[in-house]
JSON list of C-alpha atoms in Angstrom, two decimals:
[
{"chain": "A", "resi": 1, "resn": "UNK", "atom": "CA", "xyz": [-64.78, 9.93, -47.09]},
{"chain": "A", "resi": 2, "resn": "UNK", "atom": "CA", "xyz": [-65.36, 10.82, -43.27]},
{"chain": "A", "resi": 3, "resn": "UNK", "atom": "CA", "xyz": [-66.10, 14.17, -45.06]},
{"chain": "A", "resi": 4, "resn": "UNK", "atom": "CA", "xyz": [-68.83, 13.32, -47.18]},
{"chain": "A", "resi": 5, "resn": "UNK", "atom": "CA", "xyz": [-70.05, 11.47, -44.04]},
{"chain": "A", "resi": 6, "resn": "UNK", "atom": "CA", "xyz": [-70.14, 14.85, -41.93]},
{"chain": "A", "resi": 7, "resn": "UNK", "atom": "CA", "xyz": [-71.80, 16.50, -44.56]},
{"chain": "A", "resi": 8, "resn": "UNK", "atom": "CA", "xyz": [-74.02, 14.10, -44.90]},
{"chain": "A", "resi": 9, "resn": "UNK", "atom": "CA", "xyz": [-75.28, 13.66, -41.00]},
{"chain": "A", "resi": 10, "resn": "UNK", "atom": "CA", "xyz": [-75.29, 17.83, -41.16]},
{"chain": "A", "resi": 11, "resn": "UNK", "atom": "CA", "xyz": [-78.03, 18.03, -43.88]},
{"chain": "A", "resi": 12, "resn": "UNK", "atom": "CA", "xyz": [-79.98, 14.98, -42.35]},
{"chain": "A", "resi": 13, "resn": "UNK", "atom": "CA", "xyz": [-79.88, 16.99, -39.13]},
{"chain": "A", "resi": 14, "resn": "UNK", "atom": "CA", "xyz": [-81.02, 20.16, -41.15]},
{"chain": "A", "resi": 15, "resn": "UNK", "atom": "CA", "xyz": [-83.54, 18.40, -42.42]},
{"chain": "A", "resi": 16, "resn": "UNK", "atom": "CA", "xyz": [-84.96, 16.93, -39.06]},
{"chain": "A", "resi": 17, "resn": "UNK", "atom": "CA", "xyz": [-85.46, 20.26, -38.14]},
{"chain": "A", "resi": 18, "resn": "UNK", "atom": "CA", "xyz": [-87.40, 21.30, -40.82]},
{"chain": "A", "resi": 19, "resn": "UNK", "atom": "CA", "xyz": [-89.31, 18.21, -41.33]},
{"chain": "A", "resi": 20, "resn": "UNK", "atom": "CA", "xyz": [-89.88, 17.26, -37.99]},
{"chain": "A", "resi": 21, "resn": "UNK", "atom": "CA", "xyz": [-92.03, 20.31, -37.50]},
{"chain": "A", "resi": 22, "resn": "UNK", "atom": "CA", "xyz": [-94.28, 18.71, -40.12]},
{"chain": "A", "resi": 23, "resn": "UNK", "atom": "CA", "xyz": [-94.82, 14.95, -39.52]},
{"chain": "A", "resi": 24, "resn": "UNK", "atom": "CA", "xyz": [-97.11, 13.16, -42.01]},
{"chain": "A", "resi": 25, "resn": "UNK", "atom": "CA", "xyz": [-100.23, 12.66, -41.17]},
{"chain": "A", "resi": 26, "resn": "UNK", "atom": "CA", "xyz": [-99.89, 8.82, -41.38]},
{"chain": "A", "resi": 27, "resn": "UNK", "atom": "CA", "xyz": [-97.18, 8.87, -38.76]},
{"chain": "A", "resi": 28, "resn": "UNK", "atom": "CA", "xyz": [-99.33, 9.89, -36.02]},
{"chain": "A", "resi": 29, "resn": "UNK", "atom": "CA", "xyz": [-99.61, 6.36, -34.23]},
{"chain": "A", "resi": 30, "resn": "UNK", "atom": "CA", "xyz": [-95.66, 6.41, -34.10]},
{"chain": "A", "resi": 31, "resn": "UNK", "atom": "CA", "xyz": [-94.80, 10.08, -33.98]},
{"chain": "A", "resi": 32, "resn": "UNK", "atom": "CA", "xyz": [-93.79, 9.38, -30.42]},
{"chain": "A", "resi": 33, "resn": "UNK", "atom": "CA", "xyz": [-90.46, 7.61, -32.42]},
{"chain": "A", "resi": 34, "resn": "UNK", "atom": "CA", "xyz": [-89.75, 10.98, -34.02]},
{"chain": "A", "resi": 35, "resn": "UNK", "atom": "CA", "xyz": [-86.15, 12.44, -33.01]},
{"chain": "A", "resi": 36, "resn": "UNK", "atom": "CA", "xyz": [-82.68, 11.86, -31.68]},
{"chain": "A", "resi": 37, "resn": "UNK", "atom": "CA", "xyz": [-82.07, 9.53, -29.18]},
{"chain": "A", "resi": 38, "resn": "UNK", "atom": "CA", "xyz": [-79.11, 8.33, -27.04]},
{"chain": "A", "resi": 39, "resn": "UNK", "atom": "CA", "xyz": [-77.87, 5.78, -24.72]},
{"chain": "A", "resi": 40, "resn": "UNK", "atom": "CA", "xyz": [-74.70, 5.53, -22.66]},
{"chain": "A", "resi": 41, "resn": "UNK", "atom": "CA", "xyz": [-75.90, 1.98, -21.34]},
{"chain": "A", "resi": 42, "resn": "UNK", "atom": "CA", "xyz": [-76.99, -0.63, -23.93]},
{"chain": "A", "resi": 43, "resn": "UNK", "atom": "CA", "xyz": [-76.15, -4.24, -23.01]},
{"chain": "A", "resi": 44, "resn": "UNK", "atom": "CA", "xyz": [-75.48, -6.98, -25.30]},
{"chain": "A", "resi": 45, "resn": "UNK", "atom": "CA", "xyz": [-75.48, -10.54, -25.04]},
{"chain": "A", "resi": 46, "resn": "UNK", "atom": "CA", "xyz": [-75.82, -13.62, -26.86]},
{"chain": "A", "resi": 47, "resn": "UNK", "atom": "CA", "xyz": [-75.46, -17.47, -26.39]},
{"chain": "A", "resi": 48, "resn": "UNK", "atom": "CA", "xyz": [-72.30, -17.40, -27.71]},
{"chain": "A", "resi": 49, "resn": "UNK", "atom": "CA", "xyz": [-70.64, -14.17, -27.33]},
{"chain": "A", "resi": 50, "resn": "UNK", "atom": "CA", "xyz": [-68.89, -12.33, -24.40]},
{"chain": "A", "resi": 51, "resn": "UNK", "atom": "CA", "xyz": [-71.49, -9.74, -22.48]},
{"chain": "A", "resi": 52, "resn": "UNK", "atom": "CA", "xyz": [-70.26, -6.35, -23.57]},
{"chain": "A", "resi": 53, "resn": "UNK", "atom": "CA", "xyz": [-71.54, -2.84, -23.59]},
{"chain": "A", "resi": 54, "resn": "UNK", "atom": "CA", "xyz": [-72.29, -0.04, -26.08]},
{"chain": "A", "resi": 55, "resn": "UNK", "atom": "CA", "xyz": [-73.61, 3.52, -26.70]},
{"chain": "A", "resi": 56, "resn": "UNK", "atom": "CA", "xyz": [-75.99, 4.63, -29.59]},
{"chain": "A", "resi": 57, "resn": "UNK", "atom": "CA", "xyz": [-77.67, 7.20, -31.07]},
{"chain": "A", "resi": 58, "resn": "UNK", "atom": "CA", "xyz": [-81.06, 6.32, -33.13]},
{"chain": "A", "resi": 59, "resn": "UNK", "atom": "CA", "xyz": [-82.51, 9.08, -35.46]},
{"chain": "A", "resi": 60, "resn": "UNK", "atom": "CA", "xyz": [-86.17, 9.16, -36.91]},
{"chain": "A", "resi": 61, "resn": "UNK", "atom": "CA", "xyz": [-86.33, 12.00, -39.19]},
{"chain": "A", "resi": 62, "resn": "UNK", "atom": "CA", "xyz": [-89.50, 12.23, -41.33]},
{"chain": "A", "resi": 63, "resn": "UNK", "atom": "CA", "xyz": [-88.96, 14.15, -44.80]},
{"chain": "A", "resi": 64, "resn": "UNK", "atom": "CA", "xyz": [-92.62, 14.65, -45.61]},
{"chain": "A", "resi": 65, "resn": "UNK", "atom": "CA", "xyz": [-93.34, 10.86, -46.70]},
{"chain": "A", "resi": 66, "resn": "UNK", "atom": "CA", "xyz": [-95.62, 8.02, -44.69]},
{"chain": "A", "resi": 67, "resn": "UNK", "atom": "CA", "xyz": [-91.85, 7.31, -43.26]},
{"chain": "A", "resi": 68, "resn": "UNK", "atom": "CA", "xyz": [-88.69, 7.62, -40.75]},
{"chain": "A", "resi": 69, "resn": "UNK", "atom": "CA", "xyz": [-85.31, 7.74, -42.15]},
{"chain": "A", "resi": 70, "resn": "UNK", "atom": "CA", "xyz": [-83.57, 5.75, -39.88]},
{"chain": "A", "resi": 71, "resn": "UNK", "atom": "CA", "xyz": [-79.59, 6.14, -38.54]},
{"chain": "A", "resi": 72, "resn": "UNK", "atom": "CA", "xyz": [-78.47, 4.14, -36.25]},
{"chain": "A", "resi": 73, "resn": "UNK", "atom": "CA", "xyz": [-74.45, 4.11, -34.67]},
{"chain": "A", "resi": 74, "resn": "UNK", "atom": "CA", "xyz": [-73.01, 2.51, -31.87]},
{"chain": "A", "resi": 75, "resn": "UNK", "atom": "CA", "xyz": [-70.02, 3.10, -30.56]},
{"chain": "A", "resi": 76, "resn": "UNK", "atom": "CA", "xyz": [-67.73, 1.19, -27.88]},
{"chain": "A", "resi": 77, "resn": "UNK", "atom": "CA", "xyz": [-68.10, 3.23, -24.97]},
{"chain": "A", "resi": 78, "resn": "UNK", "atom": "CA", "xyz": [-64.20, 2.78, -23.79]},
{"chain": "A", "resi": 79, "resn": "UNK", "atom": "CA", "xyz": [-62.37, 3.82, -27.48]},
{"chain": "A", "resi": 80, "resn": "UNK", "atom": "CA", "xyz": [-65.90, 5.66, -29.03]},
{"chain": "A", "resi": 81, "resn": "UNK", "atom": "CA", "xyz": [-64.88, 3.98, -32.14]},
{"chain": "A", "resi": 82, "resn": "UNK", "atom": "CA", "xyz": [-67.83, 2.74, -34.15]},
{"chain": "A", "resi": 83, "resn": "UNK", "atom": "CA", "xyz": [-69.18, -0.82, -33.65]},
{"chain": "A", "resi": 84, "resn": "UNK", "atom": "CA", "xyz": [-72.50, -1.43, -35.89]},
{"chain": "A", "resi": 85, "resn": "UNK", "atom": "CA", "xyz": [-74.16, 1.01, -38.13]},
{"chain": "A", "resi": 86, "resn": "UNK", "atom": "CA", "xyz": [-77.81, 0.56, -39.91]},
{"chain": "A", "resi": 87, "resn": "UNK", "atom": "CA", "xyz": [-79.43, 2.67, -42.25]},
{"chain": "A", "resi": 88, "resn": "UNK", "atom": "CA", "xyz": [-83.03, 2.10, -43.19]},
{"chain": "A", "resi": 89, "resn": "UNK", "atom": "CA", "xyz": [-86.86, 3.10, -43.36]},
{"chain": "A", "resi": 90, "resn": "UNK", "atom": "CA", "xyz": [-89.86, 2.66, -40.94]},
{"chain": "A", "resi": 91, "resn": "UNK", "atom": "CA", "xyz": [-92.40, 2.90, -43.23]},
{"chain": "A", "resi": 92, "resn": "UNK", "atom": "CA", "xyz": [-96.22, 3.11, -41.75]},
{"chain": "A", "resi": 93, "resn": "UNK", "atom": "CA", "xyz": [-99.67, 1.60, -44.25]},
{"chain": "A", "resi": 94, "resn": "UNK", "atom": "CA", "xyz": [-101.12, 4.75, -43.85]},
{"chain": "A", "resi": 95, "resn": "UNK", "atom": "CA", "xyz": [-104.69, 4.39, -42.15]},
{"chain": "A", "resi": 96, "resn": "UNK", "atom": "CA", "xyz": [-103.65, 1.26, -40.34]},
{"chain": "A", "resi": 97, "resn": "UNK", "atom": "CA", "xyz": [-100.96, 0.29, -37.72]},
{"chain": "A", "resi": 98, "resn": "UNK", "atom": "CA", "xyz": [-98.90, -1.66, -39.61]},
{"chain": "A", "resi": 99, "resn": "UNK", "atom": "CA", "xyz": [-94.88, -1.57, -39.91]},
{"chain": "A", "resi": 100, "resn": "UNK", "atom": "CA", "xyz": [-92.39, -2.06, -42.59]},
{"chain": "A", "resi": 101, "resn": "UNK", "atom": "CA", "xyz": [-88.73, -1.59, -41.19]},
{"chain": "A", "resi": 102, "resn": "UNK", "atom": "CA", "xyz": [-86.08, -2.06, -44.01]},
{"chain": "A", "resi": 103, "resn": "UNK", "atom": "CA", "xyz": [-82.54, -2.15, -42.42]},
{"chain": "A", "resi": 104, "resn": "UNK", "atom": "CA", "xyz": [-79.07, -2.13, -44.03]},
{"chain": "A", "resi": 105, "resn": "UNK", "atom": "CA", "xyz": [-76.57, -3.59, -41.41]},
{"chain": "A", "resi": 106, "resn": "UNK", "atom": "CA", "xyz": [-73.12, -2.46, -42.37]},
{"chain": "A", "resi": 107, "resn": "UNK", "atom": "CA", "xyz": [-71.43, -5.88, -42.22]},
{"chain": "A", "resi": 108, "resn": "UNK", "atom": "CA", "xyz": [-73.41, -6.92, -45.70]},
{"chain": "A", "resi": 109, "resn": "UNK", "atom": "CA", "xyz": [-76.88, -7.74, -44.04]},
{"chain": "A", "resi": 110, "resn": "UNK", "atom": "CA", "xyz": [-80.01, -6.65, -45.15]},
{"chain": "A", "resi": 111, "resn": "UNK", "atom": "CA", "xyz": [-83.69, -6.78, -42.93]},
{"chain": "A", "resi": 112, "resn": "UNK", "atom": "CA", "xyz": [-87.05, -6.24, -43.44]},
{"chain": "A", "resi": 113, "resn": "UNK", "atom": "CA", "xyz": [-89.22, -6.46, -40.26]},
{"chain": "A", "resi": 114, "resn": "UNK", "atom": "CA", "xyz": [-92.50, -6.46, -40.18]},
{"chain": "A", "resi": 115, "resn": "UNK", "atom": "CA", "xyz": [-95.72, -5.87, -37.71]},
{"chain": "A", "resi": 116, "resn": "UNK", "atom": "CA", "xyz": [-97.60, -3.43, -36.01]},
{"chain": "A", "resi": 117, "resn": "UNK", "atom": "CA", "xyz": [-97.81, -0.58, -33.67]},
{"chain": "A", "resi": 118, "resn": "UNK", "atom": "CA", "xyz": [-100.50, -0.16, -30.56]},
{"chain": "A", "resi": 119, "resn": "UNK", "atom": "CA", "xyz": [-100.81, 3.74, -30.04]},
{"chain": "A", "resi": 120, "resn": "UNK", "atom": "CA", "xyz": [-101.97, 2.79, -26.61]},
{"chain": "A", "resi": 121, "resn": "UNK", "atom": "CA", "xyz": [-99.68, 1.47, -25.19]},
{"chain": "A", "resi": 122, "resn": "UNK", "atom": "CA", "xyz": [-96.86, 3.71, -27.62]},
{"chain": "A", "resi": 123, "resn": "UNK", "atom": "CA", "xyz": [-94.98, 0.62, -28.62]},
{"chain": "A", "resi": 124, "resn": "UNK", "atom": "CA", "xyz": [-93.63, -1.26, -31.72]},
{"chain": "A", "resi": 125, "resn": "UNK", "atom": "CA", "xyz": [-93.61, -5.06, -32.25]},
{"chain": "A", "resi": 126, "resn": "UNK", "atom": "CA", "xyz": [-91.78, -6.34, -35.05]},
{"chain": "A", "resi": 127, "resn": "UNK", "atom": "CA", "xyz": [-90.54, -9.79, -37.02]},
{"chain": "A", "resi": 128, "resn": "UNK", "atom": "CA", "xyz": [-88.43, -10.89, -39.65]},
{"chain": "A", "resi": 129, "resn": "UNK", "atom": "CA", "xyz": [-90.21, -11.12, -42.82]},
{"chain": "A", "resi": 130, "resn": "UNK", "atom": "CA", "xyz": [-86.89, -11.09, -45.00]},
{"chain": "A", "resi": 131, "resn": "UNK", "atom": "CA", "xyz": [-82.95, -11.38, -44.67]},
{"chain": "A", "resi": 132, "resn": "UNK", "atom": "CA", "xyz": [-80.05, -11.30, -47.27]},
{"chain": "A", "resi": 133, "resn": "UNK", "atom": "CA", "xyz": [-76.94, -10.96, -46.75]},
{"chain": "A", "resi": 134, "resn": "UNK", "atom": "CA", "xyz": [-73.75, -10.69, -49.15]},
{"chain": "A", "resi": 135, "resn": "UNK", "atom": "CA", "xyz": [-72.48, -13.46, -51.03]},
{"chain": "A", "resi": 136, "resn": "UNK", "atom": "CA", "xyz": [-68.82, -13.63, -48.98]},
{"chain": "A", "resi": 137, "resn": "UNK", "atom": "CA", "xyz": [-70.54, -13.01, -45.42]},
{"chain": "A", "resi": 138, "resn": "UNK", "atom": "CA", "xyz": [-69.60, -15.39, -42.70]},
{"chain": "A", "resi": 139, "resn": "UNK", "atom": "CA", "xyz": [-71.59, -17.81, -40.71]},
{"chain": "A", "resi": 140, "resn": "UNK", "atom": "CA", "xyz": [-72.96, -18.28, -38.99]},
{"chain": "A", "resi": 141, "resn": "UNK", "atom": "CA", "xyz": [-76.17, -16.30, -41.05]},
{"chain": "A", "resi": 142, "resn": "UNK", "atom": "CA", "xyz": [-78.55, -14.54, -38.79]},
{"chain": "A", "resi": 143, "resn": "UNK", "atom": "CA", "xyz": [-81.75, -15.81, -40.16]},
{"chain": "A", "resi": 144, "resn": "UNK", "atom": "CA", "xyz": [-84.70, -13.98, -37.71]},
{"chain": "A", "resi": 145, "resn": "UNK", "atom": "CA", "xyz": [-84.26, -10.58, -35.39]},
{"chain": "A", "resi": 146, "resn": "UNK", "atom": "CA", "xyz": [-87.26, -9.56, -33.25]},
{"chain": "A", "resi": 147, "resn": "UNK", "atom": "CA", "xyz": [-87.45, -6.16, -32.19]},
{"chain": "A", "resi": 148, "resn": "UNK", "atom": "CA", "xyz": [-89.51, -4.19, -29.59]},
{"chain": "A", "resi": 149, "resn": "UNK", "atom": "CA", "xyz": [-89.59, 0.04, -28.99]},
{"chain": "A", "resi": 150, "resn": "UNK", "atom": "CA", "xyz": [-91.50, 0.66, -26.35]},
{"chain": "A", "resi": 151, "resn": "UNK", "atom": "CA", "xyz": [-92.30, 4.67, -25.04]},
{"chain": "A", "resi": 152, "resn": "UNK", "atom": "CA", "xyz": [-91.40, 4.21, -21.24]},
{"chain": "A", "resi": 153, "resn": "UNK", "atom": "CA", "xyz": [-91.82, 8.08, -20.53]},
{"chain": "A", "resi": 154, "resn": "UNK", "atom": "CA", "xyz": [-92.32, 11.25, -23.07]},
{"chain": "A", "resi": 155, "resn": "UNK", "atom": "CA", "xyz": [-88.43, 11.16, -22.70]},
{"chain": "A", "resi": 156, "resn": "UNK", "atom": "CA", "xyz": [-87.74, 7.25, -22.51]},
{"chain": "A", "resi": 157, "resn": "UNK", "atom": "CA", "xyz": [-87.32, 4.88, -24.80]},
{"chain": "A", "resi": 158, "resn": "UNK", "atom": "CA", "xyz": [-87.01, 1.35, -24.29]},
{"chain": "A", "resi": 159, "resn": "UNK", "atom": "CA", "xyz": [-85.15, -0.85, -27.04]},
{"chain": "A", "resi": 160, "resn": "UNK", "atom": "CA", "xyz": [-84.91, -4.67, -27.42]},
{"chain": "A", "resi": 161, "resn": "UNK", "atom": "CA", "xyz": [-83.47, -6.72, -30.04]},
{"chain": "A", "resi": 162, "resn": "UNK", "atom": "CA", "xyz": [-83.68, -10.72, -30.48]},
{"chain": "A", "resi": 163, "resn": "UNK", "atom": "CA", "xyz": [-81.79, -12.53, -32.93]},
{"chain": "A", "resi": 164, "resn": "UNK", "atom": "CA", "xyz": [-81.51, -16.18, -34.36]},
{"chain": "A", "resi": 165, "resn": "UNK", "atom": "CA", "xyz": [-78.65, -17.60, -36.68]},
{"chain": "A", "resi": 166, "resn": "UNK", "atom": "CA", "xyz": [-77.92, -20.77, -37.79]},
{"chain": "A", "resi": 167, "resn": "UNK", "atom": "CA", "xyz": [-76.77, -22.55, -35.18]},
{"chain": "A", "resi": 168, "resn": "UNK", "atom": "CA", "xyz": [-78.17, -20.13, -32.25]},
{"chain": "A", "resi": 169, "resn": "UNK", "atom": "CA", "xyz": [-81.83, -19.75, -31.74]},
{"chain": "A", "resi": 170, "resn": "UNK", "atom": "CA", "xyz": [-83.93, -16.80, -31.23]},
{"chain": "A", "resi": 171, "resn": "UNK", "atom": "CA", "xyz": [-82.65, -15.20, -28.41]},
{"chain": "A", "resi": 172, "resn": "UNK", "atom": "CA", "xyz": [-82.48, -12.06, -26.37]},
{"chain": "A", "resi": 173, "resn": "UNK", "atom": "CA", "xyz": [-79.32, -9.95, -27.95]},
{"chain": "A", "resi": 174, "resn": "UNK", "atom": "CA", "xyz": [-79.72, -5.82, -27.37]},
{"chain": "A", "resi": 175, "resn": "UNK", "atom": "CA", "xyz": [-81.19, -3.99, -25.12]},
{"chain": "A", "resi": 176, "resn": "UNK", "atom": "CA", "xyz": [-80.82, -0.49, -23.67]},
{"chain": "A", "resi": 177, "resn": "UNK", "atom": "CA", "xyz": [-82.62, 2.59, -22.47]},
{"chain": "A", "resi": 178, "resn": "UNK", "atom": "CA", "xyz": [-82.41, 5.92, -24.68]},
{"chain": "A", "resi": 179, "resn": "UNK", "atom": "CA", "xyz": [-82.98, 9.31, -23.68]},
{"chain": "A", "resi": 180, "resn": "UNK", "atom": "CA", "xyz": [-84.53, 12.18, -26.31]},
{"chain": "A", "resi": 181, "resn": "UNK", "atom": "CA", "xyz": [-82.29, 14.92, -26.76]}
]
C-alpha cells in the first residue's frame, strides 16, 4: 500500500510540473497558493489538548481546471511519523473571488469551507459551510473550522486554523509559517 502511495505522490509531483507552468486563467487571484510548501514549526493548541508541535507540507497543484488539488501531511517532528492527512480541492467561481475548499480529513471527517479571496492583500478567508463525519467517529464532533492563508512574502506563507466541536467553541487551533520550495 505505501507503494501505491509513492507512486501516487510521484505522478502528482509530475504533474505539478507540467501543470503548474499553465495555471488556469481563473486561478489568477490565488495563483500566489500554487506549489509546495513546508514548515518545520507549526504550533497547535486547543482548549483542551496539550500544546504540541508539527511539520507539514501543503501542495497546490493545478491540472488545467478552475482548481488546486490539495495534499496536505503532517508529521511529528521528533518520530516523522504521520499525524493528520487531508486531501481535497480549492476550487475558485471563475470571474469572481469566491472559494470552495472541500477537505477529506483522514480520521473520517469531511469539510467544505467557504469564502473569498482579496488579491490585494494575497490572502484567503474561509468558513464552514458543511461537515460530516463517519457514522462510528468519536466525540466530541468538530462542527465549524475557520481558516486563514495569508502571502507574508513571495516565499512566506502564513497558515491559521480555528476549530469548534461540541463541547469546545471556536477557537484558535493551527498555526505555522511555510516556506516555498
Amino acid at each position: 500500500m505505501r507503494f501505491i502511495h509513492l507512486i501516487y505522490l510521484k505522478l502528482l509531483k509530475i504533474i505539478m510540473l507540467q501543470s503548474n507552468e499553465e495555471l488556469h486563467e481563473a486561478l489568477a487571484p490565488i495563483s500566489w497558493l500554487s506549489g509546495r510548501w513546508v514548515t518545520e514549526d507549526g504550533k497547535g493548541h486547543y482548549p483542551t489538548l496539550k500544546d504540541f508541535q508539527y511539520h507539514e507540507e501543503l501542495e497546490f497543484i493545478c491540472i488545467g481546471q478552475p482548481m488546486f488539488n490539495y495534499i496536505s501531511t503532517s508529521r511529528n517532528p521528533e518520530t516523522k511519523k504521520p499525524m493528520h492527512q487531508e486531501r481535497g480541492f480549492l476550487r475558485i467561481n471563475p470571474g469572481t473571488h469566491d472559494l470552495a475548499f472541500l477537505i477529506s480529513h483522514n480520521f473520517g471527517l469531511t469539510s467544505l469551507e467557504e469564502g473569498a479571496c482579496d488579491p490585494e492583500k494575497k490572502e484567503i478567508k474561509l468558513v464552514t459551510a458543511n461537515v460530516s463525519r463517519a457514522s462510528f467517529s468519536k466525540p466530541p464532533y468538530v462542527k465549524n473550522f475557520k481558516r486563514e492563508l495569508r502571502l507574508l512574502q513571495p516565499d512566506t506563507l502564513e497558515v491559521i486554523l480555528y476549530m469548534e466541536t461540541d463541547n469546545t467553541p471556536l477557537s484558535e487551533h493551527l498555526t505555522a509559517i511555510y516556506k516555498k520550495v
